[in-house]
Tab-separated table of C-alpha atoms and ligand atoms in Angstrom:
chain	number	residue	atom	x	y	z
A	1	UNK	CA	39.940	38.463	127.353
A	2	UNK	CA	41.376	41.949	128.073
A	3	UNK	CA	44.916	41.573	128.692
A	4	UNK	CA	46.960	44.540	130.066
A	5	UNK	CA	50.467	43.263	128.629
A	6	UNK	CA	51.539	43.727	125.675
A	7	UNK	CA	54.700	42.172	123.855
A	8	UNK	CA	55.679	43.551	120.398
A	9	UNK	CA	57.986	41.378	118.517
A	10	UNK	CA	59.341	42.339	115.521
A	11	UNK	CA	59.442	39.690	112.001
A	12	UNK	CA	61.614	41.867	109.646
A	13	UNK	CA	60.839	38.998	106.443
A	14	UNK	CA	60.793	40.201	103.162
A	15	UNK	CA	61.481	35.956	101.630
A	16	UNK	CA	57.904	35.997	100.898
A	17	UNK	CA	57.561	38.517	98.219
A	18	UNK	CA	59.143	40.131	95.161
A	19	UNK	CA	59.295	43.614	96.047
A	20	UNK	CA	62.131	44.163	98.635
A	21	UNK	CA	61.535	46.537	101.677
A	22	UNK	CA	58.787	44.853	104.421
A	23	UNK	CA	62.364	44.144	106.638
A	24	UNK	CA	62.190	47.677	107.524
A	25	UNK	CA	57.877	47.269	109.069
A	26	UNK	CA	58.898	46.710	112.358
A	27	UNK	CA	61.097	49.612	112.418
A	28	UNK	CA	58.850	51.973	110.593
A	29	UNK	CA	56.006	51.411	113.190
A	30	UNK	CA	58.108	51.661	116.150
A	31	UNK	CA	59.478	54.880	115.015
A	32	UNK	CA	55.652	55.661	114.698
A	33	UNK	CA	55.569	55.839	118.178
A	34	UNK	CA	53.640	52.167	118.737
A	35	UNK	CA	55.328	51.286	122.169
A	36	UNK	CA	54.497	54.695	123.492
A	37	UNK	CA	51.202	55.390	122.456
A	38	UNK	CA	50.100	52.028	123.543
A	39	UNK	CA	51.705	52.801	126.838
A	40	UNK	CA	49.106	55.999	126.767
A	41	UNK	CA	46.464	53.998	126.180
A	42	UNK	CA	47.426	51.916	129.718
A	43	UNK	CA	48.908	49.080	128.213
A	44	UNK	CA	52.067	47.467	129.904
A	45	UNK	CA	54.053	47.515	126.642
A	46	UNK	CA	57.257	45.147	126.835
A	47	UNK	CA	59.492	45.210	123.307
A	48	UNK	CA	61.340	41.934	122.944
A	49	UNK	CA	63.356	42.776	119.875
A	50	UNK	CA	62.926	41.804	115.920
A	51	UNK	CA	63.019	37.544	115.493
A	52	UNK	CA	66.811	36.434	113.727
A	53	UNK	CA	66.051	36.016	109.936
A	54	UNK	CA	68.217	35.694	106.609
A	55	UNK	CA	68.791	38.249	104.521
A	56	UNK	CA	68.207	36.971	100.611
A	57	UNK	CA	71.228	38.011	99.705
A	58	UNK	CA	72.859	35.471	102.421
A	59	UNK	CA	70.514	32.903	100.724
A	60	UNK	CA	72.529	30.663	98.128
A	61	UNK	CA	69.556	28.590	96.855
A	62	UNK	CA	65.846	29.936	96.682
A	63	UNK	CA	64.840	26.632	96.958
A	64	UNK	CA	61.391	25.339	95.099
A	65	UNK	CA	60.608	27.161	92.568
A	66	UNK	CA	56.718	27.141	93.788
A	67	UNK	CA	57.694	28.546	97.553
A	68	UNK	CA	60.579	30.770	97.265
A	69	UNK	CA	62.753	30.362	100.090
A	70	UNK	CA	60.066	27.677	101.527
A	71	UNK	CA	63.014	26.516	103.948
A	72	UNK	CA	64.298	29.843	105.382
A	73	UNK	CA	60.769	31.131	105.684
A	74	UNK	CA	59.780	27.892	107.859
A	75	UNK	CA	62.594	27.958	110.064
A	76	UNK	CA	61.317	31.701	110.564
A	77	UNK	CA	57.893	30.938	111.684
A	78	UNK	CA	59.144	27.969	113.655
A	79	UNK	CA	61.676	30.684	116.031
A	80	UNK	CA	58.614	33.097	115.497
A	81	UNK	CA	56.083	30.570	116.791
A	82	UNK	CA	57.894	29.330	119.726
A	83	UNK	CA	58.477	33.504	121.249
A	84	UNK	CA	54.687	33.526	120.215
A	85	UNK	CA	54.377	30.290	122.830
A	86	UNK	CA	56.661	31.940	125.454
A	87	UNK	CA	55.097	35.071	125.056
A	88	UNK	CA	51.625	33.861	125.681
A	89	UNK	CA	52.900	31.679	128.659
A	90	UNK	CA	54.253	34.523	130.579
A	91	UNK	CA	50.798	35.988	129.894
A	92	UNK	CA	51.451	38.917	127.405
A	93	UNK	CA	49.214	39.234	124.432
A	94	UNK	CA	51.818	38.960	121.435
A	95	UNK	CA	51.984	42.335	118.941
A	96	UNK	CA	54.047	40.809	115.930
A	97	UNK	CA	55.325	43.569	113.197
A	98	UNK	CA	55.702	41.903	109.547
A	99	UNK	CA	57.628	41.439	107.514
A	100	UNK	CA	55.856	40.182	104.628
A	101	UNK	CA	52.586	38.259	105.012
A	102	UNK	CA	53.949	34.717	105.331
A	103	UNK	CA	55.348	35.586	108.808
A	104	UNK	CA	51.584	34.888	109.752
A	105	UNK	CA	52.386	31.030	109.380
A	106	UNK	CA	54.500	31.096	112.638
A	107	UNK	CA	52.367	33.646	114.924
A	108	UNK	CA	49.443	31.717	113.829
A	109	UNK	CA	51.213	28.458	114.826
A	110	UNK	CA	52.057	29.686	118.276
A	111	UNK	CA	48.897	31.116	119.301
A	112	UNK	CA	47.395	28.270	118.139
A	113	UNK	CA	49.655	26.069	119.978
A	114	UNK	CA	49.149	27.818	123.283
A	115	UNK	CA	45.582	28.038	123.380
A	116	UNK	CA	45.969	23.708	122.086
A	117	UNK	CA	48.030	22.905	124.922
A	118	UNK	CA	44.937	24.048	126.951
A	119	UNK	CA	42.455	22.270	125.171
A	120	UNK	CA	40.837	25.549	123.348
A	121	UNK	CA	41.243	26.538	119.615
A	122	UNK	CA	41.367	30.115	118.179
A	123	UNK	CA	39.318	31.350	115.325
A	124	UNK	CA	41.465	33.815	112.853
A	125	UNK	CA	40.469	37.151	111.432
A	126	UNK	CA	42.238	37.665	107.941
A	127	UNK	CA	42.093	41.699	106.648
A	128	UNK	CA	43.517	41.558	103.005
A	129	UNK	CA	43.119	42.614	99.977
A	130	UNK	CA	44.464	39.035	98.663
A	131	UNK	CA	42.758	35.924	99.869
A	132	UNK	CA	46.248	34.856	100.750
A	133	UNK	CA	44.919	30.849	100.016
A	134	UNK	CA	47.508	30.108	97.079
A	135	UNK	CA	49.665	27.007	97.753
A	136	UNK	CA	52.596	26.258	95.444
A	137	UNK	CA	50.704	24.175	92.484
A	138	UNK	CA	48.463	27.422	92.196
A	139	UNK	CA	50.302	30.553	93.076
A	140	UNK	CA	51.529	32.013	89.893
A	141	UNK	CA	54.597	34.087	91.478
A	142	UNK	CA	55.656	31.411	93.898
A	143	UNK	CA	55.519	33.762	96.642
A	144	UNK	CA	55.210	32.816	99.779
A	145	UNK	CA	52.944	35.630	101.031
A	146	UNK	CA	50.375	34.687	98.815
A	147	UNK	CA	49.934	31.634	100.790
A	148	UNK	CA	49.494	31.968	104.618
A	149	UNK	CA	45.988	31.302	104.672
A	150	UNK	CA	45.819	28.555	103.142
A	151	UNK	CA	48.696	26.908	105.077
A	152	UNK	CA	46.948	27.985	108.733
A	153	UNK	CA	43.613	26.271	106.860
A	154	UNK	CA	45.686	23.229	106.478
A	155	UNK	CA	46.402	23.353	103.047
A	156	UNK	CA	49.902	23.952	101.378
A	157	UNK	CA	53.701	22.880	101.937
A	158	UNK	CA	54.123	20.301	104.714
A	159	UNK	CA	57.156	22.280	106.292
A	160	UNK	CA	54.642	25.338	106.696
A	161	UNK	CA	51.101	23.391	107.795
A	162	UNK	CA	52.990	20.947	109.914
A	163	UNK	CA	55.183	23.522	112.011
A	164	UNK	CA	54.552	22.412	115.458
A	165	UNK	CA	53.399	18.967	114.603
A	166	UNK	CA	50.064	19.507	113.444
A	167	UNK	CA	47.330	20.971	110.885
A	168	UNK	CA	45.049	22.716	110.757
A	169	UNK	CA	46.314	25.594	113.079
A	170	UNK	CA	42.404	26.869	113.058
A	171	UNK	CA	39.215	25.083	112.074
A	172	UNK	CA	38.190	26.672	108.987
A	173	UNK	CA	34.782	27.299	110.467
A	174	UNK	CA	36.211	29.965	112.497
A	175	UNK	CA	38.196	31.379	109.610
A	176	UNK	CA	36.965	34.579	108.856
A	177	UNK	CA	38.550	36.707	105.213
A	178	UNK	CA	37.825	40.395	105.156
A	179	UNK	CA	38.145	43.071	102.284
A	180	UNK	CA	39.170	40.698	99.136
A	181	UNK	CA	39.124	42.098	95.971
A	182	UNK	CA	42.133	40.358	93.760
A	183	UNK	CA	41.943	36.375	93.850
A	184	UNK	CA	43.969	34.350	91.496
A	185	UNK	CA	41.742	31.776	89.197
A	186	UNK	CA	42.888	28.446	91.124
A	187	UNK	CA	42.565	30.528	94.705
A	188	UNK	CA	38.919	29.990	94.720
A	189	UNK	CA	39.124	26.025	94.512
A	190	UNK	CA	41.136	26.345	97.731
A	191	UNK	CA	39.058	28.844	99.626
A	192	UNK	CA	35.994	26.652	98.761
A	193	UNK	CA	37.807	23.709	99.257
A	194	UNK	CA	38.655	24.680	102.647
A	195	UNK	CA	35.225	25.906	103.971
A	196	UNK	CA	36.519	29.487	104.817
A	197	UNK	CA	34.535	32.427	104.942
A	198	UNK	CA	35.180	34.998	102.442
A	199	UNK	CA	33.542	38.845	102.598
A	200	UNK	CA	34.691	40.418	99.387
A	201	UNK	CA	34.858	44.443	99.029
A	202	UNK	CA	31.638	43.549	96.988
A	203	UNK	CA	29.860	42.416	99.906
A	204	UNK	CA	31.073	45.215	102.343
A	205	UNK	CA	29.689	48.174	99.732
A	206	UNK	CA	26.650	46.400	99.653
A	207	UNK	CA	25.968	45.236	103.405
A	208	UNK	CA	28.323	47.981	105.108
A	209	UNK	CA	31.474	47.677	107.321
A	210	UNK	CA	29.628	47.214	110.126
A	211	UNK	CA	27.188	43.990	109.387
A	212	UNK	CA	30.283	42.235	107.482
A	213	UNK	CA	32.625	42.773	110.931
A	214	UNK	CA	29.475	41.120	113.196
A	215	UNK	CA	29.498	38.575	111.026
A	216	UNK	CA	33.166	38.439	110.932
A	217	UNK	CA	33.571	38.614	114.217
A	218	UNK	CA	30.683	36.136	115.199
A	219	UNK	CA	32.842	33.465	112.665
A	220	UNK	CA	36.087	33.725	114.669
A	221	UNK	CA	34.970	34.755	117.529
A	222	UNK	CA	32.152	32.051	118.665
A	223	UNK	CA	32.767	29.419	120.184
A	224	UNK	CA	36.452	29.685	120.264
A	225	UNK	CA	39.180	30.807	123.043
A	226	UNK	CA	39.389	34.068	121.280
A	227	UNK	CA	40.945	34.843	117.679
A	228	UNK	CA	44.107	36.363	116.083
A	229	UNK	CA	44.002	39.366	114.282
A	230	UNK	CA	45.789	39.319	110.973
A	231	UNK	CA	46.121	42.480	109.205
A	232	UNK	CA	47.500	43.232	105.758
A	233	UNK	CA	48.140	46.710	105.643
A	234	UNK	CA	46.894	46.637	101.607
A	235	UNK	CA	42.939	46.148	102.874
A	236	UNK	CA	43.151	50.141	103.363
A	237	UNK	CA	43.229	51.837	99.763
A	238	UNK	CA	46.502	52.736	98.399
A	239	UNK	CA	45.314	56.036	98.726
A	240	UNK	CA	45.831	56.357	102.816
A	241	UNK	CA	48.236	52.988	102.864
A	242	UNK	CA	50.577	53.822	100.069
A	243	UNK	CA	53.972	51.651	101.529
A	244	UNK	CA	52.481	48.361	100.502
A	245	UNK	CA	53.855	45.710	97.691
A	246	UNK	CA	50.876	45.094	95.998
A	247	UNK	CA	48.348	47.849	96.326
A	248	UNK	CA	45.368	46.525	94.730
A	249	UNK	CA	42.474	49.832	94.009
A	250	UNK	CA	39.298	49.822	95.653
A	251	UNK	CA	40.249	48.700	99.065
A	252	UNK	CA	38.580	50.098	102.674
A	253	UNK	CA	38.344	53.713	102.976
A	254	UNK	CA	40.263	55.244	106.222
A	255	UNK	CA	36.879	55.643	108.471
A	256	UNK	CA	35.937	51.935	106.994
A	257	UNK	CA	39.670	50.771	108.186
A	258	UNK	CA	39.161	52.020	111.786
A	259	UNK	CA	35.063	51.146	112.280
A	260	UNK	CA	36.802	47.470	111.625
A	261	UNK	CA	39.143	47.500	114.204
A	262	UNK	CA	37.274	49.839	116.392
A	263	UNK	CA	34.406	46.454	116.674
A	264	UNK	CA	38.037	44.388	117.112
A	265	UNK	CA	38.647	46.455	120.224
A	266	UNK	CA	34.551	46.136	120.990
A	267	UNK	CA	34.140	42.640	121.103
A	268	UNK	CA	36.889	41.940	123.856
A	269	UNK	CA	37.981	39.323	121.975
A	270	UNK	CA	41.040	39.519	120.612
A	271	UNK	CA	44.143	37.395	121.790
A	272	UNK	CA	46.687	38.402	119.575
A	273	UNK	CA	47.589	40.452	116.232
A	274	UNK	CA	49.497	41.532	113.646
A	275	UNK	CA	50.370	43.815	111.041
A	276	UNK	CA	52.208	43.250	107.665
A	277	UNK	CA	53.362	44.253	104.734
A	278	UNK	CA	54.108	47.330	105.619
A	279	UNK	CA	57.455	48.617	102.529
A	280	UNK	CA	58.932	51.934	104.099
A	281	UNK	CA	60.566	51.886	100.685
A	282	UNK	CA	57.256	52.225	98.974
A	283	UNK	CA	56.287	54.460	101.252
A	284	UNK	CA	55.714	58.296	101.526
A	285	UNK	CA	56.958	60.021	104.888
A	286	UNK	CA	56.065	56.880	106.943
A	287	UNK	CA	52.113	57.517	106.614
A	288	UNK	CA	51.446	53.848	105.956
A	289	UNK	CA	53.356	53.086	109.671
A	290	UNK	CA	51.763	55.445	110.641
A	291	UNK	CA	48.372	54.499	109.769
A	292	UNK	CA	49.109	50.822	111.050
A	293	UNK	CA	49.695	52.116	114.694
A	294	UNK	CA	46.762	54.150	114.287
A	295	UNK	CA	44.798	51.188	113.460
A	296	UNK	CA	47.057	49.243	116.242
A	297	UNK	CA	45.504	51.369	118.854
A	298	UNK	CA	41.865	51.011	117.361
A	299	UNK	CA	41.689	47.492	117.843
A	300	UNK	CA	43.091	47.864	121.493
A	301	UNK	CA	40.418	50.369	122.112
A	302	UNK	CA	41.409	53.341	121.362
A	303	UNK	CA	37.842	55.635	121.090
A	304	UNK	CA	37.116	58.339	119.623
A	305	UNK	CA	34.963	59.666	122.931
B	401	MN	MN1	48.217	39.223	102.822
């Protein structure tokens, strides 16, 4: 599945949660020096921009009190999506920068989408701290980014599960959740409900990185065209990924972070990614961007020898 060319697109979307900042990701990882060191690593690297999206304060109504913003956040995803679509068609593997975590609902959408068209489906690999399966009757905050999983699983708002006609984006046999640790009480209904694999931080201290990712990876990666990588930046412990909204403690050390992505880059497998949830205002001298590209590079197999 190696693919040479490489499209970053930027989702600057901070709609989906209540601490402001995750506009400025796709910034703070280019100024990491993303294009250029994927370049080094012999990628064709093509930049197609950041994806139009409101600002909050241009917002007048937040809309449902459950999903914040539900309708400016869908009509995000949907442009997202369809660049996903194009991207994929002119045979680039799509790089999206978050934005906040709900921006997955669109790049999930298109890559789904593309690989549909074809008659294949995609499994997903989810790295988060969150389970990310809350849909508005149980998310607490009514945060969007809390949700994302669950709507790619088929469960949630319609304007989110239905983008592009359709649910569920991926079959939640091929669902694979990495790194949990913080789940909200009515979370776990939906993640059982749904049928998708969870490995909790529990599970990875007592099997190791490495036997959770096979698994992981033998989840969303069997028997499907490929899978999307979708990486929240708060897996990695607020101690080496400090620019995050909602650092939860005892998340992946840095070597645990990169053996992950390093078997990403292994397996061959991987047709698209992202990273979110990168907050530059949280931040301290970019190191969380920083980290991200690092991890970027990892998963497009970057070695160490
Ligand atoms: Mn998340």
């Amino acid at each position: 599945m190696k693919n040479n060319q490489v499209a970053i697109i930027g989702a600057p979307l901070d709609l989906g949660q209540g601490r402001r900042g995750t506009d400025m990701g796709p910034s703070a990882v280019r100024v990491a020096g993303l294009g250029t060191r994927l370049a080094a690593l012999g990628y064709q690297v093509s930049d197609l921009g950041n994806i139009a999206v409101p600002q909050a304060e241009s917002v007048a109504d937040a809309g449902p009190a459950g999903a914040k913003f539900l309708h400016e956040i869908a009509a995000s995803c949907d442009r997202l999506g369809g660049l996903v679509v194009e991207t994929l068609q002119h045979g680039r593997m799509p790089l999206v920068l978050g934005g906040d975590h709900s921006i997955a609902v669109g790049t999930v959408a298109g890559v789904s989408r593309f690989f549909r068209d074809r008659g294949e489906k995609i499994g997903l690999l989810w790295i988060d701290a969150h389970a990310d399966m809350n849909t508005p009757e149980s998310s607490p905050s009514g945060n969007v980014h809390g949700m994302p999983l669950a709507c790619c699983a088929g469960a949630g708002p319609e304007e989110l599960t239905r983008l592009f006609g359709y649910a569920p984006k991926v079959d939640p046999a091929n669902i694979a959740l990495v790194g949990i640790r913080e789940i909200d009480e009515e979370e776990r209904a939906t993640i059982r409900r749904t049928g998708a694999r969870a490995f909790t931080m529990r599970e990875i201290d007592e099997r190791g990185m490495r036997a959770v990712m096979e698994d992981a990876l033998a989840i969303a990666g069997g028997n499907t065209a490929g899978f999307h990588l979708s990486f929240d930046m708060d897996f990695v412990d607020a101690q080496f990924a400090p620019g995050v909204g909602t650092p939860v403690r005892g998340g992946a050390t840095y070597r645990e972070a990169h053996l992950a992505m390093e078997m990403v880059g292994d397996s061959g497998r991987m047709v698209s990614a992202e990273v979110v949830e990168v907050n530059p205002v949280l931040d301290q001298m970019n190191r969380t961007a920083e980290l991200a590209v690092e991890l970027i590079l990892s998963a497009m197999g970057k070695r160490i020898l």
